[in-house]
Every structure is written in C-alpha cells, then in structure tokens.
Coordinates of C-alpha atoms (C1' of nucleotides) in Angstrom, one line a residue:
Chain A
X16 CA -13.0 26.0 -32.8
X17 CA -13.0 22.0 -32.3
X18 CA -13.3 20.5 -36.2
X19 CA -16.2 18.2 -36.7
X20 CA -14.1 15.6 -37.9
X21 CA -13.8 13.5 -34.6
X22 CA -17.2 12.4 -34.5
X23 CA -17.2 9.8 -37.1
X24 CA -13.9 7.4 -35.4
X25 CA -13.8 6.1 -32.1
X26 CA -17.2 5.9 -31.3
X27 CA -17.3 2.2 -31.3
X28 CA -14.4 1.6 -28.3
X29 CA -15.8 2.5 -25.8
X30 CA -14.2 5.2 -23.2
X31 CA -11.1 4.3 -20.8
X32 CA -9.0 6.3 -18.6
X33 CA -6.0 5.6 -21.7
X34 CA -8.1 6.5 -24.3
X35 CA -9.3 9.7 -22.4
X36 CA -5.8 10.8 -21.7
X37 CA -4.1 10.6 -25.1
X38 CA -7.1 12.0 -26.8
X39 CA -6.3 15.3 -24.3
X40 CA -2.7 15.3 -25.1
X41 CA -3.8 15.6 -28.9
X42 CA -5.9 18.7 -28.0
X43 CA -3.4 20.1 -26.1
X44 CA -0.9 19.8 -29.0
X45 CA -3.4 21.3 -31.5
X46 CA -5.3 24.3 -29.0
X47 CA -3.0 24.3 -26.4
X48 CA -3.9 24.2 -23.0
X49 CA -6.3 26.9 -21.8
X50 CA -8.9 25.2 -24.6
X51 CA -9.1 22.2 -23.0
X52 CA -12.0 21.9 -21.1
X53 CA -13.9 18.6 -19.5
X54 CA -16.6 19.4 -22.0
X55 CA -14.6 19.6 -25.3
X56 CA -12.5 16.9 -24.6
X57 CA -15.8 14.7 -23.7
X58 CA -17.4 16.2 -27.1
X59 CA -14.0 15.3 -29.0
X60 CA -14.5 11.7 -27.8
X61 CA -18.4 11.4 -29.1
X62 CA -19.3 11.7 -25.5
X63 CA -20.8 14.2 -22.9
X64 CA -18.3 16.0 -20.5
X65 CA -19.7 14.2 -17.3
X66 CA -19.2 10.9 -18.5
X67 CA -15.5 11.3 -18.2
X68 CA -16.0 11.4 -14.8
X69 CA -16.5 7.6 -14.2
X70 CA -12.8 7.4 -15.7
X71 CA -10.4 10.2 -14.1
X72 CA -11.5 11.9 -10.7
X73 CA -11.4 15.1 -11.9
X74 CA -9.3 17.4 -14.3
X75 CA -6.2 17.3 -12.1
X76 CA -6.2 13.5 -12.1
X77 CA -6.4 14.2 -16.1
X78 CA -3.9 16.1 -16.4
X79 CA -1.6 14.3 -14.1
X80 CA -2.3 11.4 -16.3
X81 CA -1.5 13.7 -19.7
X82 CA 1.9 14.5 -17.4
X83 CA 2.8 10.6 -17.4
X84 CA 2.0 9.7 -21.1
X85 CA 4.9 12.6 -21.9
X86 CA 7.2 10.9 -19.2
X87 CA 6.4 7.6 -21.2
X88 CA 7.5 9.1 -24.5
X89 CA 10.8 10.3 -22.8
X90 CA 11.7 7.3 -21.0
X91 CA 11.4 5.4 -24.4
X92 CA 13.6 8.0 -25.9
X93 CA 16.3 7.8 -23.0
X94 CA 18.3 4.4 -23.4
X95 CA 21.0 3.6 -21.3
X96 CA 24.8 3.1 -23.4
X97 CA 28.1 1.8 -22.8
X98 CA 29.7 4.8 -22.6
X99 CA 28.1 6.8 -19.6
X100 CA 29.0 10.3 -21.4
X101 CA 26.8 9.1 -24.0
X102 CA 24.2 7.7 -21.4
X103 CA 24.0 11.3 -19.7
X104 CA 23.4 12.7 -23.3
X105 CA 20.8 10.6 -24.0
X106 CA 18.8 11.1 -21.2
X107 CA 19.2 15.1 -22.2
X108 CA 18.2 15.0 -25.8
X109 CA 15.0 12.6 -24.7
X110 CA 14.1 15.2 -22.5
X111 CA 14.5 18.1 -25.1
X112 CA 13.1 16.5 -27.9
X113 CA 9.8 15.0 -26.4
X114 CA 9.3 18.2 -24.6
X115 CA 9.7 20.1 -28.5
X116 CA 7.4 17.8 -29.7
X117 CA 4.8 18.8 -26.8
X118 CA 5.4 22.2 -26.4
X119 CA 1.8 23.0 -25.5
X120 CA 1.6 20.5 -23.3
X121 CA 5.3 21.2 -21.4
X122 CA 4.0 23.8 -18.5
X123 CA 2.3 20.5 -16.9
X124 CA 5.8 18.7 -16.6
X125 CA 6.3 21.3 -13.4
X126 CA 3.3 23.0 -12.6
X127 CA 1.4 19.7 -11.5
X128 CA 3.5 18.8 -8.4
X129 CA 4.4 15.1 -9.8
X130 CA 6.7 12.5 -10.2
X131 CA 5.2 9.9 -12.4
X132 CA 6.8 5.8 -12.4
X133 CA 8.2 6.8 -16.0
X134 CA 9.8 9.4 -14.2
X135 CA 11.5 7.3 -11.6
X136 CA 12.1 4.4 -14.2
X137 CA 14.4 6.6 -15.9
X138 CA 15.8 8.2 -12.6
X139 CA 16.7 4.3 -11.5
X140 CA 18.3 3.2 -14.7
X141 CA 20.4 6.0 -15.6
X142 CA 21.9 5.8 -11.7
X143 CA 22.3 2.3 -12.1
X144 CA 24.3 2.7 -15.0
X145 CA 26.5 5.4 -13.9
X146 CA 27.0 3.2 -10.6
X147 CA 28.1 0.7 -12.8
X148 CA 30.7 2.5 -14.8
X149 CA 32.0 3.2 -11.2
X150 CA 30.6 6.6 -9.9
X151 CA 29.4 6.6 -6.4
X152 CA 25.6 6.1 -5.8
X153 CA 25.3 9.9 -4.5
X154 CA 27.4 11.6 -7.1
X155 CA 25.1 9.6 -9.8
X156 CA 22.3 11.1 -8.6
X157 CA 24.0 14.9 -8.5
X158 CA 25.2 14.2 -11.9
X159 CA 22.2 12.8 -13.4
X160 CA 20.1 15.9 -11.2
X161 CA 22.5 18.3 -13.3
X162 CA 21.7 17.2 -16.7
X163 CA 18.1 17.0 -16.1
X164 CA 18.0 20.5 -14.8
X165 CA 20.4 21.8 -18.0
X166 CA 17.7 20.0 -20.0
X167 CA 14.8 21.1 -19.2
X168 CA 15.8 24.8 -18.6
X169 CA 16.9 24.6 -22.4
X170 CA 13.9 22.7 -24.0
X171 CA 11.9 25.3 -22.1
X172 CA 13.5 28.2 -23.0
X173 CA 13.7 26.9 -26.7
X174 CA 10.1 26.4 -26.5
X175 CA 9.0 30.1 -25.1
X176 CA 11.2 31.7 -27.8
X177 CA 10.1 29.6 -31.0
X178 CA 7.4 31.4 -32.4
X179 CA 6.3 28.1 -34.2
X180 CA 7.6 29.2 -37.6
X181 CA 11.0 27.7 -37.7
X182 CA 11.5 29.3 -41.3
X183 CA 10.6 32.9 -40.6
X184 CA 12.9 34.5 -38.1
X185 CA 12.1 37.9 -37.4
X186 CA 8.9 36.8 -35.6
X187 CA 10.7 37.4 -32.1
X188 CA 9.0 40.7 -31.8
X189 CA 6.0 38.8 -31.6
X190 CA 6.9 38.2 -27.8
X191 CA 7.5 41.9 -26.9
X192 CA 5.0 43.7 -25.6
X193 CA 4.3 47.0 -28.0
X194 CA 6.1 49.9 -25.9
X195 CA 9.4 48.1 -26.1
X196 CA 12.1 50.4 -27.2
X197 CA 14.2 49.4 -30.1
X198 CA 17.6 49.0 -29.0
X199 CA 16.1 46.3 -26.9
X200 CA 14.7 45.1 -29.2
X201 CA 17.2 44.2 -31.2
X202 CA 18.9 42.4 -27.9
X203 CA 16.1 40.3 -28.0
X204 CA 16.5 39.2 -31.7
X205 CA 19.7 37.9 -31.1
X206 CA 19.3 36.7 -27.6
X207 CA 16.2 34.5 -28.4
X208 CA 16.7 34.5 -32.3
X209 CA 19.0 31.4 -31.6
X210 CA 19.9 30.7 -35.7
X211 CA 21.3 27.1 -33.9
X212 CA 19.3 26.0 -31.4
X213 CA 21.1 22.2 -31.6
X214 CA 24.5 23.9 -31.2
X215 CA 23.4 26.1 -28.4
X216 CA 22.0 23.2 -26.5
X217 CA 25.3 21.0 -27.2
X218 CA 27.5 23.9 -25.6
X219 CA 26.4 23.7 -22.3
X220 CA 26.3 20.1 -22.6
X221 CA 29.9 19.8 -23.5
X222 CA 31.1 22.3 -21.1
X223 CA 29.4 20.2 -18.4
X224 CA 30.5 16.4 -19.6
X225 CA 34.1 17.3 -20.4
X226 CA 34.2 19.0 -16.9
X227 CA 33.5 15.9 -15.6
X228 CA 36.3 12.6 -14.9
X229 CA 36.2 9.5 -15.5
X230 CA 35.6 8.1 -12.4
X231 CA 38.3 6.8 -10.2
X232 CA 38.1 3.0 -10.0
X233 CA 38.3 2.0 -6.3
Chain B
X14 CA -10.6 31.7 1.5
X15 CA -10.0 34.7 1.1
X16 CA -9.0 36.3 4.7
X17 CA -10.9 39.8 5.1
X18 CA -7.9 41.7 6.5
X19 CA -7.7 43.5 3.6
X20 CA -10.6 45.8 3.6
X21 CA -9.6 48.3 5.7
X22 CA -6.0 49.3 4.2
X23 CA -5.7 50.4 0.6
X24 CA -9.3 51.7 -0.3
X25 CA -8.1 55.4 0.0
X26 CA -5.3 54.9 -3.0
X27 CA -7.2 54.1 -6.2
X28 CA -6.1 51.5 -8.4
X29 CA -3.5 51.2 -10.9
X30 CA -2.1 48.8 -13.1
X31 CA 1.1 49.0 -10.5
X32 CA -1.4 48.5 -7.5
X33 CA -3.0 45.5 -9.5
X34 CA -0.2 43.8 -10.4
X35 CA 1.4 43.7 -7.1
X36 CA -1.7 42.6 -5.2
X37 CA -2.0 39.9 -8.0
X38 CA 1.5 38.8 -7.1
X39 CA 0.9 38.7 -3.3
X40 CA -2.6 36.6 -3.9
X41 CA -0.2 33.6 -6.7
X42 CA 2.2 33.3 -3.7
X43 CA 0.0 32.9 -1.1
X44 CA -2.7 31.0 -2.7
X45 CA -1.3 29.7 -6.1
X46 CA -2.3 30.4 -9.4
X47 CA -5.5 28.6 -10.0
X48 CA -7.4 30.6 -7.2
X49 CA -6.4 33.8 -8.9
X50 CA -9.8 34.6 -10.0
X51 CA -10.8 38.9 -11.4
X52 CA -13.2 38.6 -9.2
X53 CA -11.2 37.8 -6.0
X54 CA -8.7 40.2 -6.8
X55 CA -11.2 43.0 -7.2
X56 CA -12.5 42.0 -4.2
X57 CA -8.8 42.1 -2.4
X58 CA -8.5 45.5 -3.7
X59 CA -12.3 46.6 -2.2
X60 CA -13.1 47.0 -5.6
X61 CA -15.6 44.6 -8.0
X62 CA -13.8 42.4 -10.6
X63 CA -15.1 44.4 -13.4
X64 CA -13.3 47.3 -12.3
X65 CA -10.5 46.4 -13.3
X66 CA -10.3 46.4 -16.9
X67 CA -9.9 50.2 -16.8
X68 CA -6.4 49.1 -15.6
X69 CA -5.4 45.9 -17.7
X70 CA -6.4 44.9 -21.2
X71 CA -7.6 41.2 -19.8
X72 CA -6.4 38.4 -17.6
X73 CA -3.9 37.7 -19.5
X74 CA -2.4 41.3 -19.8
X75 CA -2.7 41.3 -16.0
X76 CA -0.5 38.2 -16.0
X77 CA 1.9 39.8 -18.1
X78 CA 2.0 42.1 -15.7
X79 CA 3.3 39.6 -13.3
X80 CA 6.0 38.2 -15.3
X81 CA 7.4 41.1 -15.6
X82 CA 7.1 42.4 -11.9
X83 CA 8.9 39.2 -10.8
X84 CA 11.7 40.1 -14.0
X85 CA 11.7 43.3 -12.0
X86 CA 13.1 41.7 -9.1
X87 CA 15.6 39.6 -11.1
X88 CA 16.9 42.3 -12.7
X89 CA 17.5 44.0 -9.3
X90 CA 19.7 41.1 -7.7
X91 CA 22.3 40.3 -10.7
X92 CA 24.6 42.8 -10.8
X93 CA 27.5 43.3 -13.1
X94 CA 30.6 42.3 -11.4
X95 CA 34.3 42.8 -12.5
X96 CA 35.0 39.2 -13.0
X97 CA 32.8 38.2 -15.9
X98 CA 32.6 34.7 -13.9
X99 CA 31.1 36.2 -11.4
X100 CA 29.0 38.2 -13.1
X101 CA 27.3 35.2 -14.9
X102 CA 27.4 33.6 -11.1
X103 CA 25.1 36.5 -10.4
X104 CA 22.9 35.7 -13.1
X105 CA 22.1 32.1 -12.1
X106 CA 21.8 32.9 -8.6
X107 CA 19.3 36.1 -9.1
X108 CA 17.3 33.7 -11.2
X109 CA 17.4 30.7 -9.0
X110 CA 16.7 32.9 -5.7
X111 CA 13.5 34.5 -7.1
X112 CA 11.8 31.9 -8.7
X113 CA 12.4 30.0 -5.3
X114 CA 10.8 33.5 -3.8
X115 CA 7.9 33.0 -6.2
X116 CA 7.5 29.0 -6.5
X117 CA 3.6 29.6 -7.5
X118 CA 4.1 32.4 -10.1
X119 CA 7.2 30.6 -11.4
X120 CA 5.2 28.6 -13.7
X121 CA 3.7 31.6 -15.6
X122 CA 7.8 32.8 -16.5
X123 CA 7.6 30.2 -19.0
X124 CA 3.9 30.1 -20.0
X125 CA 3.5 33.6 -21.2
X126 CA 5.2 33.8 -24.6
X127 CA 6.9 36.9 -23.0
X128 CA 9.9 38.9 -22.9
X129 CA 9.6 41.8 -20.7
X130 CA 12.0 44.8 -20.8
X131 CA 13.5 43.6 -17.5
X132 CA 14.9 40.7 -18.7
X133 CA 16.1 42.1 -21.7
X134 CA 17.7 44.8 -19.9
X135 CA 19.7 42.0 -17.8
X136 CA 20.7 40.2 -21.3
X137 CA 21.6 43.6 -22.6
X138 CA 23.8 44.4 -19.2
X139 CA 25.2 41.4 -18.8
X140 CA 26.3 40.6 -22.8
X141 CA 28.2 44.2 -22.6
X142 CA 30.0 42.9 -19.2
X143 CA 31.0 39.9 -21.3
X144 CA 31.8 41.7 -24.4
X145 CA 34.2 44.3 -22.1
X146 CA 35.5 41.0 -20.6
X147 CA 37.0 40.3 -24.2
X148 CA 34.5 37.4 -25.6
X149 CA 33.1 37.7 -29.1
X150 CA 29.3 39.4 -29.0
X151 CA 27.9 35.9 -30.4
X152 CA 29.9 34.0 -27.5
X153 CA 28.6 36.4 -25.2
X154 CA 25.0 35.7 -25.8
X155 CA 25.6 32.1 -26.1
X156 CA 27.5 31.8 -22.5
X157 CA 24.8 33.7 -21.2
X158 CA 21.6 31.7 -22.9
X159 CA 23.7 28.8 -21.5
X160 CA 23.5 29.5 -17.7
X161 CA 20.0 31.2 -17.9
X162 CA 19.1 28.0 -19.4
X163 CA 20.5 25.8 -16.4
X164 CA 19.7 27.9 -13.8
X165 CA 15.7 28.2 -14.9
X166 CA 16.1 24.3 -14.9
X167 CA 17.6 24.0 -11.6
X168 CA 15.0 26.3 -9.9
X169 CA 12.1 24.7 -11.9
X170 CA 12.9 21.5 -10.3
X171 CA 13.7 22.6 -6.8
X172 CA 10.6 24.4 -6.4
X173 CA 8.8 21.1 -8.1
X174 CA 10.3 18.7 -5.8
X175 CA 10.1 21.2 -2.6
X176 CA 6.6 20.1 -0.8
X177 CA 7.3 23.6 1.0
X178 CA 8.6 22.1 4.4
X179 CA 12.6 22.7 4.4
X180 CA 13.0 20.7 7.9
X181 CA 11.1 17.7 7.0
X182 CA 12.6 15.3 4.4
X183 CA 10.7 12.3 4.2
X184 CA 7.2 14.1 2.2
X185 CA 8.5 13.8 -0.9
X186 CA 5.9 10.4 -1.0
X187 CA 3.0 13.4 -1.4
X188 CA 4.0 14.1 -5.4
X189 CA 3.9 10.0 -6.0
X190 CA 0.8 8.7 -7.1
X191 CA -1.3 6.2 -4.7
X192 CA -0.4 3.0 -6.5
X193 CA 3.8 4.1 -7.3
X194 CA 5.9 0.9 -5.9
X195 CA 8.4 1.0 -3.2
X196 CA 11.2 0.6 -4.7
X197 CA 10.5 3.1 -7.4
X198 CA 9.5 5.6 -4.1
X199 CA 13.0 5.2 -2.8
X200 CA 14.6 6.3 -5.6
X201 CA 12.4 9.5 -5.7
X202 CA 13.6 9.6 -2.0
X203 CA 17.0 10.3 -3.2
X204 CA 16.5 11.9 -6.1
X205 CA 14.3 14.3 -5.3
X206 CA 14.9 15.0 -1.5
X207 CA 18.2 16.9 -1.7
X208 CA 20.4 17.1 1.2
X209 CA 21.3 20.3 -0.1
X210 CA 20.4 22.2 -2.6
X211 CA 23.0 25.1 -3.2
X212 CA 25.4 22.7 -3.2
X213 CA 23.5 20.7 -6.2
X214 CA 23.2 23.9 -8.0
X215 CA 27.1 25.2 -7.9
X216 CA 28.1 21.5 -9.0
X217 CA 26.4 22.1 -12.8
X218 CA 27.6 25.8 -12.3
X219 CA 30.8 25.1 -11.5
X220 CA 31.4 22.4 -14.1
X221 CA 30.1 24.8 -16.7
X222 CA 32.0 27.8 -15.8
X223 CA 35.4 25.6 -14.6
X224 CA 35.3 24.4 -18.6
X225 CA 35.3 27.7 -19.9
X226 CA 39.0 29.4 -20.6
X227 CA 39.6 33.0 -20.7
X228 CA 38.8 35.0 -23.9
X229 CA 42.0 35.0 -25.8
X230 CA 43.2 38.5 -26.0
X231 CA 42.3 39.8 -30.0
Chain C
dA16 C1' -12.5 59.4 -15.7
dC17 C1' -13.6 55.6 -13.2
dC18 C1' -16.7 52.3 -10.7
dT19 C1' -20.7 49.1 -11.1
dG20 C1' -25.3 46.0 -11.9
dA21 C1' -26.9 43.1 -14.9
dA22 C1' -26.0 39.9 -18.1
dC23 C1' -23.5 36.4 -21.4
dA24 C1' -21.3 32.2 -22.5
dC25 C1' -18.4 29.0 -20.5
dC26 C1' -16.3 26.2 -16.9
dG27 C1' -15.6 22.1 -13.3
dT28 C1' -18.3 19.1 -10.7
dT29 C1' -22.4 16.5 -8.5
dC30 C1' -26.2 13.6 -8.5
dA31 C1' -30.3 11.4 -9.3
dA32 C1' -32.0 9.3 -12.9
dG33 C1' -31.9 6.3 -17.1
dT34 C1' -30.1 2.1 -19.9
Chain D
dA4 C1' -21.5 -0.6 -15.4
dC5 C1' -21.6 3.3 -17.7
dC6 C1' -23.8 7.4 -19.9
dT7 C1' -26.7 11.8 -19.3
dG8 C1' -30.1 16.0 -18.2
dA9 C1' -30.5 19.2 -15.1
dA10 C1' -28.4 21.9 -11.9
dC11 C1' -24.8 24.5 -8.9
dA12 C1' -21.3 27.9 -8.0
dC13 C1' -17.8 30.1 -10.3
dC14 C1' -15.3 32.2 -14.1
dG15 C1' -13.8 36.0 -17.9
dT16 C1' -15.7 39.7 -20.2
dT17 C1' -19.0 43.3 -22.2
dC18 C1' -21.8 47.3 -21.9
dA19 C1' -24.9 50.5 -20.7
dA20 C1' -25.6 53.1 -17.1
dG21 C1' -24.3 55.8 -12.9
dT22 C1' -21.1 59.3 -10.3

DNA sequence: ACCTGAACACCGTTCAAGT
DNA sequence: ACCTGAACACCGTTCAAGT
C-alpha cells in the first residue's frame, strides 16, 4: 500500500511536530483518511510509530494539527479587497478551492470540534473590513457567517459527488448503492452530474451578494 | 461505557439489517462515532460482533445504512408545498433540523461517497414541484443544489460550534486550543456563539430566495 | 439459516529501557 | 532529548464449526 520511495529523503531532519503534520496531510491526500494510522505515518517518516509520540499527544492532537495547516492554506488564499463584495467572494472561493484541493482531508474541517488561530485570523480581518466599508460589527459577523456556511456546504457537496475523474462523467452511478431503481437514477445524474460546477457555486453566491445593500453610511 | 440496560429488551426479535441500523444510530448519538465499535454493537443487540455480518456486508455497509436511515427522516419532514418558495424553505429546514437531531452522525452524510434513494427521492419530488412551479428542469435542479448546499453548510457549522449546552454561552473557549490569544478568543466569542441561530440561518435563506423572481410564464 | 469460538492482522497508546 | 522493543487492550473480519 505505502510506496517505498519515502525512505531515502528526510531522514537527515530530524522529526518536529511541523514536519509530522504536513507529512500526514500528504497521506491523507494520497490514501485518504481511514489509511492513516500512527504506525504508517511514523514508517513514512523513516521512523517507528511511538516515536511520534514525543511530538503530538496523540492522534487527535495530530489531526487537529492537520485541521490547522488546511486553515493556513485558506487564510493565505482569502485576502481582504477594496470592494467588500469582492472581499466576501474571496473569503468563499479560498474556502472552496483549498477544501477541493484536500478533499480527503475535508471531513476533519467539522468533525474535530475546532477553531484553529488561522481560523479566527480570517474571521477578524474579514469583519474588520466589512466594519470599515461601514456595516455594523454584528451584521459583519452574520454576513460573513453566511458566506462561510454557503461555502462550505458547496465545496462539500462538490467534493462527495466528484468521483475524482473530472473527464468521465457518467461515473455518478458509482455513488448509488446497486438496488437503485433507474428512474432515480437518472435524477441523480443530473442532480450531482453538475457539467458547471464554477457556475453552480457563483449562483448562490450572486443571489446572496446582490441581495445585499450597500450599507447605509451613518 | 456501555450502560447494561439493554439486555433485557430486544433479545426475543432477531436481528435485521433494520434492527442494526437503528440501534447503530441510537449508539453515534449518544456516544459519537468513534466508540461505534462491531463489537459493542453486537453486544447492545445481546448478540456477539461477529453476528452481524449475516446482516451487513461490513462496517462500512452498516454505515451506509446510517446515512440513509437519517435521509429517511429528511425525506419525511420536507414536504412539497404550493408555493415553490416554500417548498425549497422546507428543504433547508428538514435538512438543517435533522442534522441538528443527529450532530454525531452528521459527519458520516458527507463522508460516505453516497446517495441513498431517500435523498434522491427528495431531489426528484422537489425538482417536479419546481418544474410545475414554471422554472426550466436545469434551473430547477440548480435552485435546488443551491439551498441544499447552504443549508448542509449552515447545519455543519452550527452543530461544529454547538458545545451541546443551548443555555450557557461563554464555552465556546473549549474548541480553542490551550495557547489561542485573547483577542483572537473574543472574536470566536462572537463569531461562533450565536445569539440565535434560526435567525442566522433565514438571513442567507432569505437573501437567496428574496433574489430570485418568478419564473416567467413560457 | 443464523449464531459463535477461535484466530488473524492491525490499531492507538504506554513505559521502561536504550543512546 | 529523543528513539525503540515489548506489551496492552481494542478493532474489523474470516471461517470452520455448532444449533
């Protein structure tokens, strides 16, 4: 399962809690997460499995700290801009796009009970700037709560219907279990066959940004 | 860990993948996920783990299983409604109101690669209602991917930032890490302790479905 | 047809050594 | 200070019995 070819880099730095954690986001990406285990991941680092221990607590800590290094890749992908509509839709697309590229690894972003600082760092300057272009501190948050929520729900759902083969698109069958009946099917092909996903996730985007007006200068 | 009251009712029916399934269900949402084990859920239904692989393929058939018990219940509360805004209304709140039934199954909606009949009977339904309603069949489905999307996120993250305890508002500290500054710990404050919820939720619902016109007649 | 004892490889974690 | 051998309880799963 694990390729040999790990065992010839890396052996000369020695471990560290950062090392640890990127090298699990990697296997992750490549076996997904039910093949990680605290002895692979020590093996894939020219190490035994109980050495890791003197670095994270245990495999929660771990993955906790796997959950942080994707909030660092979004909050580097999430700048704040002049224009507050384009602010919102930056914070969105960082969130979609980091959580395509870590598909494997996106179930932790909710099922470990955590807010990590790159988290809050993005929470705190998106706010800011929305306070700025003269919203109310409470309806920044709301708004900026609202986006999040649109974004995540679609990068998930994007994420459970891919079938990894962006090319082939009749592989949604894959996801049914065997008895399903045809005519649904068929509603599933074109329910989770989305031929635009960029276009679907702009739609509900839209709808929600040109809802919204320009704040009321006070 | 496992509380023994369970050993006297239930060993006269034998099991079934129905039985299994439900007591599976019962076990995630009292004692989350992880401690789902085949062995402890043989022994909750007076039976030994190995038992019950007459019933389910595997683990992860039996966790299938789950998915689609809890799609059951979606199914069940969103209704078709004469006004296609309500209708999609429904949608959102079914969604929202059982994953907030199920916070510790909620994870495994996403993680199985899985579209149970359930939930494509509810696309199905509700694309028709649309349809009927006058939109164009690929509007339909895009409307509707567009508020499943948002309302997935917007229960994802309530039941993420919920420690559980609706009266007391000030534990939101317990999903920071030790070392998180204060400042940075206020603004989860805020952003994650929400004054009120449905409210939050109706804002992106509203802003979505306020931006929408009526189909034009064809 | 359905339940089980025994067994397997694998898992997370501890701890007393080793260097 | 950091790595490890040995060991623990637990896990998913198989299979040849038992009834």
């Amino acid at each position: 399962m694990t390729t040999a070819t790990a065992s010839r880099t890396g052996r000369r730095t020695s471990l560290s809690r950062e090392r640890i954690v990127q090298r699990a986001l990697g296997l992750i990406d490549e076996n997904g997460l039910d093949a990680l285990s605290m002895h692979k991941l020590g093996a894939a680092l020219d190490v035994k499995g109980m050495s890791l221990y003197h670095h994270v607590a245990n495999k929660r800590d771990l993955l906790d700290g796997v959950v942080e290094a994707v909030w660092e890749e979004i909050e580097a992908a999430a700048p704040v801009l002049p224009d507050w509509r384009a602010g919102l839709r930056s914070v969105a697309n960082a969130v979609r796009n980091t959580v395509r590229r870590h598909p494997r690894a996106a179930t932790l972003i909710f099922s470990q009970q955590l807010m990590p600082e790159p988290a809050l760092r993005v929470v705190r300057t998106h706010v800011a700037a929305l306070v700025a272009a003269g919203f109310a501190e409470q309806r920044a948050y709301d708004l900026l709560r609202t986006i999040w929520s649109y974004a995540f729900g679609s990068a998930f759902a994007e994420i459970t219907w891919d079938t990894a083969d962006p090319g082939c698109a009749v592989d949604v069958r894959q996801m049914l279990r065997p008895g399903t009946p045809e005519d649904l099917a068929a509603v599933a092909e074109v329910f989770c066959g989305q031929s635009d996903a960029d276009a679907q996730f702009e739609l509900g985007l839209d709808l929600m940004l040109r809802g919204l007006d320009d704040p009321t200068p006070d």
